XYZ file of C-alpha atoms in Angstrom:
476
model
C 76.132 -61.833 25.814
C 76.551 -60.498 29.517
C 74.259 -58.811 31.946
C 75.567 -55.695 32.643
C 74.216 -53.439 35.355
C 75.194 -49.343 35.247
C 75.050 -47.425 38.436
C 75.186 -43.857 38.873
C 76.040 -42.504 42.507
C 74.204 -39.439 43.904
C 74.997 -37.323 47.120
C 72.752 -37.599 50.107
C 71.930 -33.620 50.193
C 73.379 -30.627 51.527
C 74.805 -27.704 49.855
C 75.900 -27.148 46.345
C 74.750 -28.454 42.968
C 73.424 -31.789 44.231
C 70.798 -29.963 46.098
C 69.601 -27.530 43.331
C 70.195 -29.807 40.244
C 69.885 -33.417 39.233
C 71.230 -34.130 35.747
C 70.651 -37.277 33.835
C 73.557 -39.689 33.764
C 74.591 -39.149 30.202
C 77.944 -40.896 30.522
C 76.300 -44.148 31.562
C 73.716 -43.702 29.006
C 76.445 -43.501 26.264
C 77.960 -46.531 27.752
C 74.620 -48.251 27.572
C 74.251 -47.277 24.172
C 77.684 -48.932 23.043
C 76.837 -52.153 24.858
C 73.577 -52.351 23.146
C 74.894 -51.447 19.667
C 74.287 -54.305 17.218
C 76.778 -52.674 14.662
C 79.603 -53.677 17.410
C 78.479 -57.495 17.832
C 75.655 -58.943 19.578
C 74.020 -56.499 22.215
C 74.453 -57.069 25.752
C 71.605 -57.013 28.485
C 71.840 -53.725 30.015
C 70.069 -52.111 33.233
C 70.797 -48.698 34.708
C 70.140 -47.936 38.392
C 70.319 -44.064 39.227
C 70.749 -43.915 42.918
C 67.950 -41.328 43.389
C 65.452 -44.135 44.389
C 66.183 -46.014 47.558
C 65.691 -49.738 46.997
C 66.541 -49.965 43.257
C 69.904 -51.078 43.441
C 69.130 -54.094 45.749
C 66.216 -54.859 43.676
C 68.434 -54.928 40.400
C 71.068 -56.943 42.172
C 68.424 -59.665 43.135
C 66.276 -59.774 40.278
C 68.699 -59.028 37.192
C 71.629 -60.847 38.793
C 74.276 -59.117 36.976
C 77.597 -60.594 35.618
C 79.165 -57.251 35.363
C 78.504 -53.775 37.036
C 79.872 -50.453 35.741
C 80.020 -47.419 38.384
C 80.308 -43.860 37.364
C 82.951 -41.907 39.375
C 82.819 -38.308 37.453
C 83.452 -36.093 40.378
C 86.013 -36.290 43.320
C 83.285 -36.186 45.754
C 81.755 -39.414 44.210
C 84.933 -41.344 45.066
C 83.771 -42.932 48.547
C 80.147 -43.463 47.208
C 81.749 -45.471 44.010
C 83.688 -47.706 46.390
C 80.702 -48.470 48.674
C 78.681 -49.136 45.661
C 81.202 -51.564 44.399
C 81.447 -53.214 47.963
C 77.693 -53.787 48.008
C 77.637 -55.211 44.442
C 80.308 -57.741 45.393
C 78.888 -58.659 48.652
C 75.444 -59.383 46.814
C 77.129 -60.813 43.753
C 80.584 -62.086 44.643
C 81.310 -63.089 41.023
C 80.430 -60.055 39.439
C 82.949 -58.252 37.554
C 83.059 -54.426 38.586
C 84.560 -51.605 36.704
C 84.548 -47.632 37.539
C 85.033 -44.950 35.020
C 84.416 -41.209 34.800
C 86.642 -37.927 34.963
C 88.027 -38.539 38.567
C 88.358 -42.042 38.011
C 90.542 -41.214 34.645
C 92.647 -38.651 36.313
C 93.249 -40.256 39.717
C 92.672 -44.147 38.909
C 94.818 -44.964 42.097
C 91.756 -43.888 44.296
C 89.673 -46.642 42.560
C 92.136 -49.275 42.438
C 90.713 -51.000 45.609
C 89.745 -54.723 46.406
C 86.171 -54.580 45.432
C 87.031 -52.841 41.980
C 88.404 -55.088 39.245
C 89.356 -52.439 36.551
C 89.089 -48.642 35.693
C 88.343 -47.240 32.594
C 90.542 -44.380 31.794
C 89.378 -41.800 29.291
C 86.111 -42.058 27.306
C 84.171 -45.091 28.089
C 81.990 -46.024 25.253
C 84.383 -48.251 23.009
C 86.339 -49.433 25.964
C 83.547 -50.347 28.106
C 82.236 -52.243 24.943
C 85.402 -54.138 24.489
C 85.786 -54.831 28.208
C 82.553 -56.380 28.563
C 82.878 -58.388 25.237
C 86.377 -59.750 26.497
C 85.196 -60.800 29.885
C 81.940 -62.433 28.471
C 84.120 -64.667 26.240
C 86.647 -65.235 28.842
C 89.454 -63.278 27.206
C 92.470 -61.401 28.460
C 91.831 -57.885 29.178
C 95.488 -56.625 29.066
C 95.091 -56.190 25.219
C 92.250 -53.955 25.590
C 93.304 -50.288 25.485
C 92.270 -47.671 28.011
C 92.267 -49.535 31.277
C 93.778 -50.126 34.610
C 93.551 -53.643 35.849
C 93.590 -54.449 39.447
C 95.749 -57.469 39.639
C 97.053 -59.687 42.473
C 100.559 -58.222 41.402
C 99.451 -54.668 41.529
C 97.635 -52.332 39.166
C 98.457 -53.013 35.299
C 98.015 -50.357 32.725
C 97.019 -51.148 29.274
C 97.644 -48.965 26.044
C 96.334 -45.507 25.775
C 93.207 -45.590 23.630
C 93.225 -42.798 20.957
C 90.052 -40.625 20.777
C 87.293 -41.596 18.596
C 85.066 -39.662 16.058
C 81.908 -38.619 17.927
C 79.735 -39.057 14.968
C 80.807 -42.798 14.866
C 79.671 -43.198 18.442
C 76.284 -44.644 19.383
C 73.422 -42.478 20.485
C 72.806 -42.275 24.403
C 70.387 -45.182 25.279
C 67.988 -42.954 27.145
C 65.328 -45.525 27.464
C 67.574 -47.036 30.201
C 66.627 -43.983 32.547
C 62.884 -44.110 31.639
C 61.924 -44.566 35.276
C 63.928 -41.636 36.406
C 63.410 -38.965 33.542
C 61.031 -36.779 35.549
C 63.481 -36.631 38.278
C 65.973 -34.541 36.280
C 65.936 -30.866 36.614
C 68.250 -27.706 36.836
C 66.690 -25.268 39.235
C 63.478 -24.594 38.070
C 63.953 -26.011 34.677
C 62.254 -29.405 34.855
C 62.103 -31.951 33.512
C 65.329 -31.516 31.803
C 67.339 -33.733 29.438
C 71.101 -33.301 28.627
C 72.804 -33.569 25.353
C 76.419 -33.380 24.169
C 77.444 -32.007 21.222
C 81.222 -31.528 21.466
C 84.058 -32.857 23.994
C 86.991 -30.904 25.098
C 88.245 -27.381 25.470
C 91.330 -25.708 24.000
C 91.849 -23.217 26.937
C 93.836 -24.254 30.020
C 92.122 -22.815 33.079
C 94.208 -23.885 36.004
C 91.206 -24.817 38.143
C 89.480 -26.987 35.414
C 89.989 -30.867 34.847
C 88.015 -30.909 31.607
C 90.985 -30.200 29.315
C 93.016 -32.535 31.354
C 90.522 -35.503 30.840
C 90.573 -34.786 27.054
C 94.350 -34.238 26.692
C 93.820 -30.740 25.585
C 91.914 -32.158 22.340
C 88.580 -30.690 21.055
C 86.260 -32.800 18.999
C 82.408 -32.117 17.839
C 79.635 -33.861 16.307
C 78.114 -32.814 12.950
C 75.296 -30.360 12.913
C 73.103 -33.162 11.531
C 73.925 -35.343 14.313
C 73.212 -33.034 16.827
C 69.898 -32.305 15.292
C 69.171 -35.908 14.976
C 69.851 -36.403 18.820
C 67.720 -33.409 19.749
C 64.902 -34.478 17.512
C 64.505 -37.536 19.746
C 64.402 -35.804 23.184
C 61.116 -35.429 24.746
C 61.685 -32.865 27.357
C 61.059 -29.294 27.057
C 64.229 -28.107 28.715
C 67.748 -29.274 27.400
C 71.104 -28.779 28.909
C 73.801 -28.823 26.211
C 76.658 -30.036 28.267
C 79.502 -28.853 26.308
C 82.051 -26.790 28.409
C 82.053 -24.081 25.629
C 79.064 -24.476 22.986
C 80.225 -21.459 21.054
C 83.727 -22.641 20.522
C 83.096 -22.945 16.855
C 80.784 -20.168 15.795
C 80.068 -21.528 12.399
C 79.026 -24.889 13.585
C 76.601 -23.145 16.338
C 75.132 -21.424 13.401
C 74.765 -24.523 11.295
C 73.213 -26.421 14.276
C 70.530 -23.403 14.838
C 69.822 -23.630 11.184
C 69.282 -27.548 11.151
C 67.004 -27.259 14.280
C 64.928 -24.135 12.401
C 64.752 -26.111 9.477
C 63.590 -29.439 11.122
C 61.272 -27.504 13.474
C 63.127 -29.135 16.386
C 62.471 -26.859 19.475
C 63.258 -26.965 23.231
C 64.290 -24.622 25.698
C 67.971 -24.591 25.585
C 70.612 -23.969 28.426
C 74.387 -23.590 27.193
C 77.740 -22.685 28.438
C 79.645 -19.956 26.927
C 82.679 -17.570 27.244
C 81.642 -14.015 27.443
C 84.358 -12.630 24.847
C 82.601 -15.053 22.159
C 79.075 -13.807 23.395
C 79.844 -9.889 22.688
C 81.496 -10.610 19.439
C 78.613 -12.454 17.999
C 75.214 -10.845 18.833
C 73.709 -12.328 15.685
C 74.531 -15.735 16.709
C 72.552 -15.134 19.930
C 69.500 -13.724 18.028
C 69.494 -16.674 15.934
C 69.735 -19.219 18.642
C 67.038 -17.178 20.699
C 64.938 -17.756 17.729
C 65.170 -21.524 17.966
C 64.801 -21.627 21.866
C 67.930 -20.532 23.615
C 66.705 -19.998 27.185
C 69.550 -19.626 29.490
C 73.468 -19.419 29.126
C 75.985 -19.967 32.083
C 78.869 -17.547 31.537
C 81.938 -18.233 33.508
C 82.913 -14.680 34.781
C 84.959 -16.370 37.717
C 86.452 -12.866 38.906
C 85.576 -9.168 39.212
C 89.299 -8.152 38.963
C 91.384 -8.616 35.560
C 94.538 -9.505 37.616
C 92.674 -12.538 39.370
C 91.386 -13.607 35.923
C 95.053 -13.643 34.632
C 95.938 -15.803 37.795
C 93.319 -18.307 36.448
C 94.697 -18.107 32.998
C 91.201 -17.322 32.030
C 92.394 -15.041 29.027
C 89.267 -12.818 29.291
C 88.393 -9.526 30.739
C 86.017 -7.909 33.225
C 84.825 -5.711 30.429
C 83.925 -8.570 28.292
C 82.022 -10.209 31.039
C 80.134 -6.960 31.904
C 78.924 -6.459 28.307
C 77.929 -10.050 27.761
C 75.558 -9.598 30.931
C 74.068 -6.532 29.363
C 73.662 -8.193 25.795
C 72.087 -11.140 27.201
C 69.729 -9.058 29.221
C 68.649 -6.941 26.278
C 68.008 -9.946 24.011
C 65.894 -11.651 26.809
C 68.133 -14.560 27.649
C 68.272 -15.533 30.979
C 71.935 -15.557 32.459
C 73.504 -17.604 35.110
C 77.187 -15.988 35.827
C 79.514 -18.293 37.822
C 82.034 -16.716 40.230
C 85.013 -18.130 42.004
C 85.902 -17.189 45.779
C 89.509 -17.615 46.624
C 90.158 -19.039 50.116
C 92.549 -16.162 50.746
C 90.003 -13.633 50.351
C 89.673 -10.488 52.653
C 86.419 -9.145 53.855
C 87.147 -6.168 51.283
C 87.300 -8.808 48.502
C 84.174 -10.199 49.589
C 82.510 -6.827 49.748
C 83.859 -5.923 46.307
C 82.119 -8.969 44.965
C 78.769 -8.206 46.661
C 79.122 -4.826 45.264
C 79.304 -6.313 41.742
C 76.435 -8.430 42.396
C 74.327 -5.445 43.349
C 75.437 -3.191 40.662
C 74.603 -5.612 37.938
C 71.636 -7.150 39.690
C 72.815 -10.786 39.194
C 69.798 -12.924 40.361
C 70.785 -16.337 40.017
C 74.767 -16.783 40.312
C 76.847 -19.851 40.722
C 79.424 -19.128 43.338
C 82.045 -21.682 44.022
C 85.172 -21.787 46.262
C 88.529 -22.020 44.291
C 89.099 -25.902 44.807
C 92.418 -27.568 43.752
C 90.426 -30.829 42.145
C 92.767 -33.714 41.779
C 94.348 -33.993 38.434
C 94.200 -30.348 37.660
C 97.180 -27.858 37.620
C 95.948 -26.177 40.584
C 96.165 -29.375 42.701
C 99.713 -29.907 41.543
C 100.354 -26.259 42.821
C 98.649 -26.796 46.049
C 98.651 -30.317 47.119
C 101.041 -29.578 49.866
C 98.747 -26.884 51.433
C 95.768 -29.130 51.747
C 93.986 -28.918 55.116
C 91.973 -31.979 54.390
C 92.182 -35.159 52.138
C 88.262 -35.837 52.771
C 87.070 -36.220 49.079
C 83.422 -35.304 50.396
C 84.614 -31.842 50.699
C 86.085 -31.235 47.070
C 82.560 -30.099 46.222
C 83.501 -26.543 45.249
C 81.551 -25.264 48.079
C 84.081 -26.078 50.949
C 87.756 -24.653 51.292
C 90.223 -27.614 51.535
C 93.140 -25.220 51.850
C 93.770 -22.681 54.569
C 91.524 -19.543 54.490
C 92.738 -15.976 55.353
C 89.636 -15.509 57.369
C 88.540 -17.819 60.025
C 86.706 -20.530 58.621
C 83.492 -19.632 60.299
C 83.758 -16.145 59.143
C 84.777 -17.233 55.481
C 81.486 -19.176 55.292
C 79.601 -16.210 56.698
C 81.077 -14.151 53.970
C 80.742 -16.715 51.270
C 76.805 -17.217 52.034
C 76.383 -13.405 52.374
C 76.822 -13.218 48.573
C 74.016 -15.495 47.823
C 71.758 -13.456 50.255
C 72.924 -10.286 48.264
C 71.834 -11.868 45.064
C 68.672 -12.802 46.278
C 67.662 -9.385 47.870
C 69.112 -6.914 45.365
C 67.596 -8.517 42.107
C 64.083 -9.061 42.509
C 64.572 -12.700 42.065
C 62.619 -14.090 44.864
C 58.979 -13.476 44.237
C 58.925 -13.902 40.332
C 60.564 -17.309 40.676
C 58.322 -18.368 43.460
C 55.237 -17.425 41.187
C 57.030 -19.742 38.380
C 57.527 -22.493 40.798
C 53.889 -22.616 42.070
C 52.749 -22.287 38.591
C 54.766 -25.363 37.579
C 53.342 -27.290 40.544
C 49.749 -26.504 39.704
C 50.260 -27.405 36.182
C 51.921 -30.761 37.045
C 55.237 -29.857 35.438
C 57.224 -30.394 38.889
C 56.176 -32.418 41.787
C 55.744 -31.118 45.302
C 59.050 -33.379 46.124
C 60.920 -31.092 43.634
C 59.728 -27.826 45.271
C 60.847 -29.430 48.702
C 64.219 -30.378 47.193
C 64.808 -26.850 45.883
C 63.612 -25.131 48.941
C 65.993 -27.175 51.198
C 68.995 -26.451 48.716
C 68.393 -22.652 48.792
C 68.038 -22.769 52.687
C 71.421 -24.692 53.164
C 73.242 -22.562 50.574
C 72.210 -19.388 52.725
C 73.276 -20.833 56.062
C 77.097 -20.953 56.936
C 76.491 -23.756 59.548
C 75.541 -26.283 56.788
C 79.117 -25.537 55.272
C 80.860 -25.636 58.643
C 79.118 -29.090 59.369
C 81.149 -30.811 56.602
C 84.516 -29.730 58.192
C 83.333 -31.262 61.603
C 82.009 -34.337 60.396
C 85.457 -36.056 59.789
C 86.275 -38.777 57.475
C 83.303 -39.874 55.687
C 81.790 -43.273 55.802
C 82.718 -45.584 52.874
C 86.274 -44.303 52.489
């Protein structure tokens, strides 16, 4: 048995999702579940530190004295933080075996093959992490463990590729490992919030997306009974279903809803779905509304069919508009996502603003088209990058040349959010919701401050420019 510490990096603030959402570290909880599962052998001793609380890591290193440490590197902008955390662990516990995993680590393991990291987990982490920890604990050779890149004195060594596992056979995420943090997880005004995964992968091939690359183009799903059993264990009112396309299988989505209804399992659910699926299945949305569907993230991306085709989105603007109308008629909140190209002109920004005004978009998610390492877009644009600073690969900064001057580009970009706030009647109703949640104790004043700061930053072009002027980040 080994003492294993799992660590979730967090951004320090600023613009983007990190300022308006903190989602529980479901990947590390899943790894923790595998390390604790007695079906796979004697359980290990596991702790999880979420870097939301200053001092927790130092306390864990001194008190828990881990023999092994697993660090998540899911996003490109986590690379420097993961390296820095690995160094801190090695300095405090020189003999500790450090491994890193996650989406970016899997797609670009070379970024984590550094002296302070002993191994990189490539692909899904549950089985690989369990076999890695078991092997190190007994003093075995890791070259026989599939799904690793080993940092050896002779250079990186790749082990065999690990085949995908049946999701129903994997342990349930060990949510008790984040017990002290659970009140800190939220998505905008939805707080506290839990996350549940019901499927992995996506059959589509959007050029900007790394998800299908990570899963090798495969799609696997948990059974409706397994999904219902997991949701029954969740205590939070709000639940984010993390699947990139929850309605990929309409019969399965219907079966899950019926399981929830039959077992009287009720939460307020947020899902992600494609507009073409939504408009074809209004009855499915009505069923899900009955069991608690609260919000749908819809990847609209573009307001022009030609631009959608350039992303290989395989969808139409007509479907997007129809989906917006359908969700509103059903009383389901919607968060449409849009992608702004770096080469946008003022006219294209105005066309997007007009769309926001016309359809009264109140809570958009707007990103800058970013060639994330590991995607088809990166392969196409890597020679045009204006920076290799991974801190700027956050979907809110342009890392390739912009047609407009950078300052003007960010003025136009932030004007999109200002248009949404002004034209949709969003501000006053949501301020009232926020005030009610504070009075009832559902959210803390600290949560209100974080949301307010995130909104303020998102509306100010200077916060976006600041990243470009900061130079290379510390910890790189």
